[in-house]
Amino acid sequence: VYVTRDLHEAYHHYIKLITTNDRFFQVLQSTQLAVYEKEDIPEAKFIIDLSPIAVRYRREKRHWYDYFTSLMAIVGGTFTVVGFFEAGVRKASQRMRKMQRPAK
């Protein structure tokens, strides 16, 4: 039960229905309390959104090389990000050294 404590308040309900596995639905629901100005009349809103995309769940067995490929992708991505960071730090330190050298 959604009861408001003050005048000029009303709840807005948002409901999203997602089709899953042929005839079943997954319901995602959220509620917000709306505060209205004194001259406005509060109204409860119910907004229902039917998702045009169906979600189908199925379980598949993964092979060992799928895990190996994922692990190599993580290692490679980490190596790349660390390389970018290291290059940026090196470039910044070179500029700082140039700026600190006394002018001749």
Coordinates of N, CA, C and O in Angstrom, one line a residue, residues 2-101:
Y2 N 0.6 2.1 -0.9 CA 1.4 3.4 -1.0 C 0.5 4.5 -0.5 O -0.4 5.0 -1.1
V3 N 0.9 5.0 0.7 CA 0.1 6.1 1.3 C 1.0 7.3 1.4 O 2.2 7.2 1.9
T4 N 0.5 8.5 1.0 CA 1.3 9.7 1.1 C 1.1 10.3 2.4 O 0.0 10.2 3.0
R5 N 2.1 11.0 2.9 CA 2.0 11.6 4.3 C 1.5 13.1 4.2 O 1.0 13.6 5.1
D6 N 1.8 13.7 3.1 CA 1.5 15.1 2.9 C 0.6 15.4 1.8 O 0.4 14.5 0.9
L7 N 0.0 16.6 1.7 CA -0.8 16.9 0.6 C 0.1 17.2 -0.6 O 1.2 17.5 -0.5
H8 N -0.5 17.1 -1.8 CA 0.1 17.4 -3.1 C 1.3 16.4 -3.3 O 2.4 16.8 -3.8
E9 N 1.1 15.2 -3.0 CA 2.1 14.1 -3.3 C 1.4 13.0 -3.9 O 0.2 12.7 -3.6
A10 N 2.0 12.3 -4.8 CA 1.4 11.1 -5.4 C 2.5 10.2 -5.9 O 3.6 10.6 -6.2
Y11 N 2.2 8.9 -6.0 CA 3.2 7.9 -6.4 C 3.1 7.7 -7.9 O 2.0 7.7 -8.5
H12 N 4.2 7.6 -8.6 CA 4.3 7.2 -10.0 C 4.9 5.8 -10.1 O 6.0 5.6 -9.6
H13 N 4.2 4.9 -10.7 CA 4.7 3.5 -10.8 C 5.1 3.2 -12.2 O 4.4 3.5 -13.2
Y14 N 6.3 2.6 -12.4 CA 6.9 2.2 -13.7 C 7.0 0.7 -13.7 O 7.7 0.2 -12.8
I15 N 6.4 0.1 -14.6 CA 6.4 -1.4 -14.7 C 6.9 -1.8 -16.1 O 6.4 -1.3 -17.1
K16 N 8.0 -2.6 -16.2 CA 8.5 -3.0 -17.5 C 8.3 -4.5 -17.5 O 8.8 -5.3 -16.6
L17 N 7.7 -5.0 -18.6 CA 7.5 -6.4 -18.8 C 8.4 -6.9 -19.9 O 8.3 -6.4 -21.0
I18 N 9.2 -7.9 -19.6 CA 10.1 -8.5 -20.6 C 9.7 -9.9 -20.8 O 9.6 -10.7 -19.8
T19 N 9.5 -10.3 -22.0 CA 9.2 -11.7 -22.4 C 10.4 -12.6 -22.2 O 11.5 -12.3 -22.7
T20 N 10.3 -13.7 -21.5 CA 11.3 -14.6 -21.3 C 10.8 -16.0 -21.5 O 9.7 -16.4 -21.1
N21 N 11.6 -16.8 -22.2 CA 11.3 -18.2 -22.4 C 9.9 -18.5 -22.9 O 9.1 -19.1 -22.2
D22 N 9.5 -18.0 -24.0 CA 8.2 -18.2 -24.7 C 7.0 -17.5 -24.0 O 6.6 -16.5 -24.5
R23 N 6.5 -18.0 -22.9 CA 5.2 -17.5 -22.4 C 5.4 -16.8 -21.0 O 4.4 -16.4 -20.4
F24 N 6.5 -16.7 -20.5 CA 6.7 -16.1 -19.2 C 7.2 -14.6 -19.3 O 7.8 -14.2 -20.3
F25 N 6.9 -13.9 -18.3 CA 7.3 -12.5 -18.2 C 8.2 -12.2 -17.0 O 8.0 -12.8 -15.9
Q26 N 9.2 -11.4 -17.1 CA 10.0 -10.9 -16.0 C 9.5 -9.4 -15.8 O 9.4 -8.7 -16.7
V27 N 9.2 -9.1 -14.6 CA 8.6 -7.8 -14.2 C 9.7 -7.0 -13.5 O 10.2 -7.4 -12.5
L28 N 10.0 -5.8 -14.0 CA 10.9 -4.9 -13.4 C 10.0 -3.7 -13.0 O 9.4 -3.0 -13.8
Q29 N 10.0 -3.4 -11.7 CA 9.1 -2.4 -11.2 C 9.8 -1.4 -10.3 O 10.7 -1.7 -9.6
S30 N 9.5 -0.1 -10.5 CA 10.0 0.9 -9.6 C 8.9 2.0 -9.3 O 8.0 2.1 -10.1
T31 N 9.1 2.6 -8.2 CA 8.1 3.6 -7.8 C 8.8 4.9 -7.3 O 9.9 4.8 -6.7
Q32 N 8.3 6.0 -7.7 CA 8.8 7.3 -7.3 C 7.7 8.1 -6.7 O 6.6 8.1 -7.2
L33 N 8.1 8.9 -5.7 CA 7.1 9.8 -5.0 C 7.3 11.2 -5.7 O 8.3 11.7 -5.7
A34 N 6.2 11.7 -6.3 CA 6.2 13.0 -7.0 C 5.5 14.0 -6.1 O 4.5 13.8 -5.5
V35 N 6.2 15.2 -6.0 CA 5.6 16.3 -5.2 C 5.1 17.3 -6.2 O 5.9 17.7 -7.1
Y36 N 3.9 17.8 -6.0 CA 3.3 18.7 -6.9 C 3.2 20.1 -6.3 O 3.2 20.3 -5.1
E37 N 3.1 21.1 -7.2 CA 2.9 22.5 -6.7 C 1.5 22.6 -6.1 O 0.6 21.8 -6.3
K38 N 1.3 23.7 -5.3 CA 0.0 23.9 -4.6 C -1.2 24.0 -5.6 O -2.2 23.5 -5.3
E39 N -1.0 24.6 -6.8 CA -2.1 24.7 -7.7 C -2.4 23.5 -8.6 O -3.4 23.4 -9.2
D40 N -1.4 22.5 -8.6 CA -1.6 21.3 -9.4 C -2.4 20.2 -8.6 O -2.2 20.2 -7.3
I41 N -3.1 19.4 -9.3 CA -3.8 18.3 -8.7 C -2.9 17.0 -8.8 O -2.6 16.7 -9.9
P42 N -2.6 16.4 -7.6 CA -1.8 15.2 -7.7 C -2.5 14.1 -8.4 O -3.8 13.9 -8.3
E43 N -1.8 13.2 -9.1 CA -2.4 12.1 -9.7 C -1.4 10.9 -9.7 O -0.2 11.0 -9.8
A44 N -1.9 9.7 -9.4 CA -1.1 8.5 -9.4 C -1.0 8.1 -10.9 O -1.9 8.1 -11.6
K45 N 0.2 7.7 -11.2 CA 0.5 7.3 -12.6 C 1.0 5.8 -12.6 O 1.7 5.4 -11.8
F46 N 0.5 5.1 -13.6 CA 0.9 3.7 -13.8 C 1.4 3.6 -15.3 O 0.6 3.7 -16.2
I47 N 2.7 3.5 -15.4 CA 3.3 3.4 -16.8 C 3.8 2.0 -17.0 O 4.7 1.5 -16.3
I48 N 3.2 1.3 -18.0 CA 3.6 0.0 -18.3 C 4.3 0.0 -19.6 O 3.8 0.4 -20.6
D49 N 5.5 -0.6 -19.6 CA 6.3 -0.7 -20.8 C 6.5 -2.1 -21.2 O 7.1 -2.9 -20.5
L50 N 6.0 -2.5 -22.4 CA 6.2 -3.8 -22.9 C 7.4 -3.8 -23.8 O 7.5 -3.1 -24.8
S51 N 8.4 -4.6 -23.4 CA 9.7 -4.6 -24.1 C 9.5 -5.3 -25.4 O 9.0 -6.4 -25.5
P52 N 10.0 -4.7 -26.5 CA 9.9 -5.4 -27.8 C 10.9 -6.5 -28.0 O 10.9 -7.2 -29.0
I53 N 11.9 -6.6 -27.1 CA 12.9 -7.6 -27.2 C 12.7 -8.7 -26.2 O 12.4 -8.4 -25.0
A54 N 12.7 -9.9 -26.6 CA 12.5 -11.1 -25.8 C 13.8 -11.6 -25.3 O 14.8 -11.6 -26.1
V55 N 13.9 -12.0 -24.1 CA 15.1 -12.6 -23.5 C 15.0 -14.1 -23.4 O 14.0 -14.5 -22.8
R56 N 15.9 -14.8 -23.9 CA 15.8 -16.3 -23.8 C 17.0 -16.8 -23.1 O 18.1 -16.5 -23.4
Y57 N 16.7 -17.5 -22.0 CA 17.8 -18.0 -21.2 C 18.1 -19.5 -21.6 O 17.2 -20.3 -21.7
R58 N 19.3 -19.8 -21.7 CA 19.7 -21.2 -21.9 C 21.1 -21.4 -21.4 O 21.9 -20.5 -21.4
R59 N 21.4 -22.5 -20.9 CA 22.7 -22.8 -20.3 C 23.5 -23.7 -21.3 O 23.0 -24.7 -21.8
E60 N 24.7 -23.2 -21.6 CA 25.6 -23.9 -22.4 C 26.9 -24.2 -21.7 O 27.4 -23.4 -20.9
K61 N 27.4 -25.4 -22.0 CA 28.7 -25.8 -21.4 C 29.8 -25.0 -22.1 O 29.8 -24.9 -23.4
R62 N 30.8 -24.5 -21.4 CA 31.9 -23.8 -22.0 C 33.1 -24.7 -22.0 O 33.3 -25.5 -21.1
H63 N 33.8 -24.5 -23.1 CA 35.0 -25.3 -23.3 C 36.2 -24.7 -22.5 O 36.2 -23.5 -22.2
W64 N 37.3 -25.4 -22.3 CA 38.4 -24.9 -21.6 C 39.1 -23.7 -22.3 O 39.6 -22.8 -21.7
Y65 N 39.1 -23.8 -23.6 CA 39.7 -22.7 -24.4 C 38.9 -21.4 -24.3 O 39.5 -20.3 -24.5
D66 N 37.6 -21.5 -24.0 CA 36.9 -20.2 -23.8 C 37.4 -19.5 -22.5 O 37.6 -18.3 -22.6
Y67 N 37.7 -20.2 -21.5 CA 38.3 -19.6 -20.3 C 39.7 -19.1 -20.5 O 40.0 -18.0 -20.1
F68 N 40.5 -19.8 -21.3 CA 41.8 -19.4 -21.6 C 41.8 -18.1 -22.5 O 42.6 -17.2 -22.2
T69 N 40.9 -18.1 -23.4 CA 40.8 -16.9 -24.3 C 40.4 -15.7 -23.4 O 40.9 -14.6 -23.6
S70 N 39.4 -15.8 -22.6 CA 39.0 -14.7 -21.7 C 40.1 -14.3 -20.8 O 40.3 -13.1 -20.6
L71 N 40.9 -15.2 -20.2 CA 42.0 -14.9 -19.4 C 43.1 -14.1 -20.2 O 43.6 -13.1 -19.7
M72 N 43.4 -14.5 -21.4 CA 44.4 -13.8 -22.2 C 43.9 -12.4 -22.6 O 44.7 -11.5 -22.7
A73 N 42.6 -12.3 -22.8 CA 42.0 -10.9 -23.1 C 42.2 -10.0 -21.9 O 42.5 -8.8 -22.1
I74 N 41.9 -10.5 -20.7 CA 42.1 -9.7 -19.5 C 43.6 -9.3 -19.3 O 43.9 -8.1 -19.1
V75 N 44.5 -10.2 -19.5 CA 45.9 -9.9 -19.4 C 46.3 -8.9 -20.4 O 47.1 -7.9 -20.1
G76 N 45.9 -9.1 -21.7 CA 46.3 -8.2 -22.7 C 45.7 -6.8 -22.5 O 46.4 -5.8 -22.7
G77 N 44.5 -6.7 -22.1 CA 43.9 -5.4 -21.8 C 44.6 -4.7 -20.7 O 44.8 -3.5 -20.7
T78 N 44.9 -5.4 -19.6 CA 45.7 -4.9 -18.5 C 47.0 -4.3 -19.0 O 47.5 -3.2 -18.6
F79 N 47.7 -5.1 -19.8 CA 49.1 -4.8 -20.3 C 48.9 -3.5 -21.1 O 49.8 -2.6 -21.0
T80 N 47.9 -3.4 -21.9 CA 47.7 -2.2 -22.8 C 47.4 -0.9 -21.9 O 48.0 0.1 -22.1
V81 N 46.6 -1.0 -20.9 CA 46.2 0.1 -20.1 C 47.4 0.6 -19.3 O 47.7 1.8 -19.2
V82 N 48.2 -0.4 -18.7 CA 49.4 0.0 -18.0 C 50.4 0.6 -18.9 O 51.1 1.6 -18.5
G83 N 50.5 0.1 -20.1 CA 51.4 0.8 -21.1 C 51.1 2.2 -21.4 O 51.9 3.1 -21.5
F84 N 49.8 2.5 -21.6 CA 49.3 3.8 -21.8 C 49.6 4.7 -20.6 O 50.1 5.9 -20.8
F85 N 49.4 4.2 -19.5 CA 49.6 5.0 -18.2 C 51.1 5.3 -18.1 O 51.5 6.4 -17.8
E86 N 51.9 4.3 -18.3 CA 53.4 4.5 -18.2 C 53.9 5.5 -19.2 O 54.7 6.3 -18.9
A87 N 53.4 5.4 -20.4 CA 53.8 6.3 -21.5 C 53.4 7.8 -21.1 O 54.2 8.7 -21.3
G88 N 52.2 7.9 -20.6 CA 51.8 9.3 -20.1 C 52.6 9.8 -19.0 O 53.0 11.0 -19.0
V89 N 53.0 9.0 -18.0 CA 53.8 9.4 -16.9 C 55.2 9.8 -17.4 O 55.8 10.8 -17.0
R90 N 55.8 9.0 -18.3 CA 57.1 9.2 -18.8 C 57.1 10.6 -19.6 O 58.0 11.4 -19.4
K91 N 56.1 10.8 -20.4 CA 56.0 12.1 -21.2 C 55.9 13.3 -20.2 O 56.5 14.3 -20.4
A92 N 55.0 13.1 -19.2 CA 54.9 14.2 -18.3 C 56.2 14.5 -17.5 O 56.5 15.7 -17.3
S93 N 56.9 13.5 -17.1 CA 58.1 13.7 -16.4 C 59.2 14.3 -17.3 O 60.0 15.1 -16.8
Q94 N 59.2 14.0 -18.6 CA 60.2 14.6 -19.5 C 59.9 16.1 -19.6 O 60.8 16.9 -19.6
R95 N 58.6 16.4 -19.7 CA 58.2 17.8 -19.8 C 58.6 18.6 -18.5 O 59.0 19.8 -18.6
M96 N 58.4 18.0 -17.4 CA 58.7 18.6 -16.1 C 60.2 18.9 -16.0 O 60.7 19.9 -15.6
R97 N 61.0 17.9 -16.5 CA 62.5 18.0 -16.5 C 62.9 19.2 -17.4 O 63.8 19.9 -17.1
K98 N 62.3 19.3 -18.6 CA 62.6 20.4 -19.5 C 62.3 21.7 -18.9 O 63.0 22.7 -19.1
M99 N 61.2 21.8 -18.2 CA 60.7 23.1 -17.6 C 61.6 23.5 -16.4 O 61.8 24.6 -16.1
Q100 N 62.2 22.5 -15.7 CA 63.1 22.8 -14.5 C 64.5 23.1 -14.9 O 65.2 23.6 -14.1
R101 N 65.0 22.8 -16.1 CA 66.3 23.1 -16.5 C 66.5 24.6 -16.6 O 65.7 25.3 -17.1

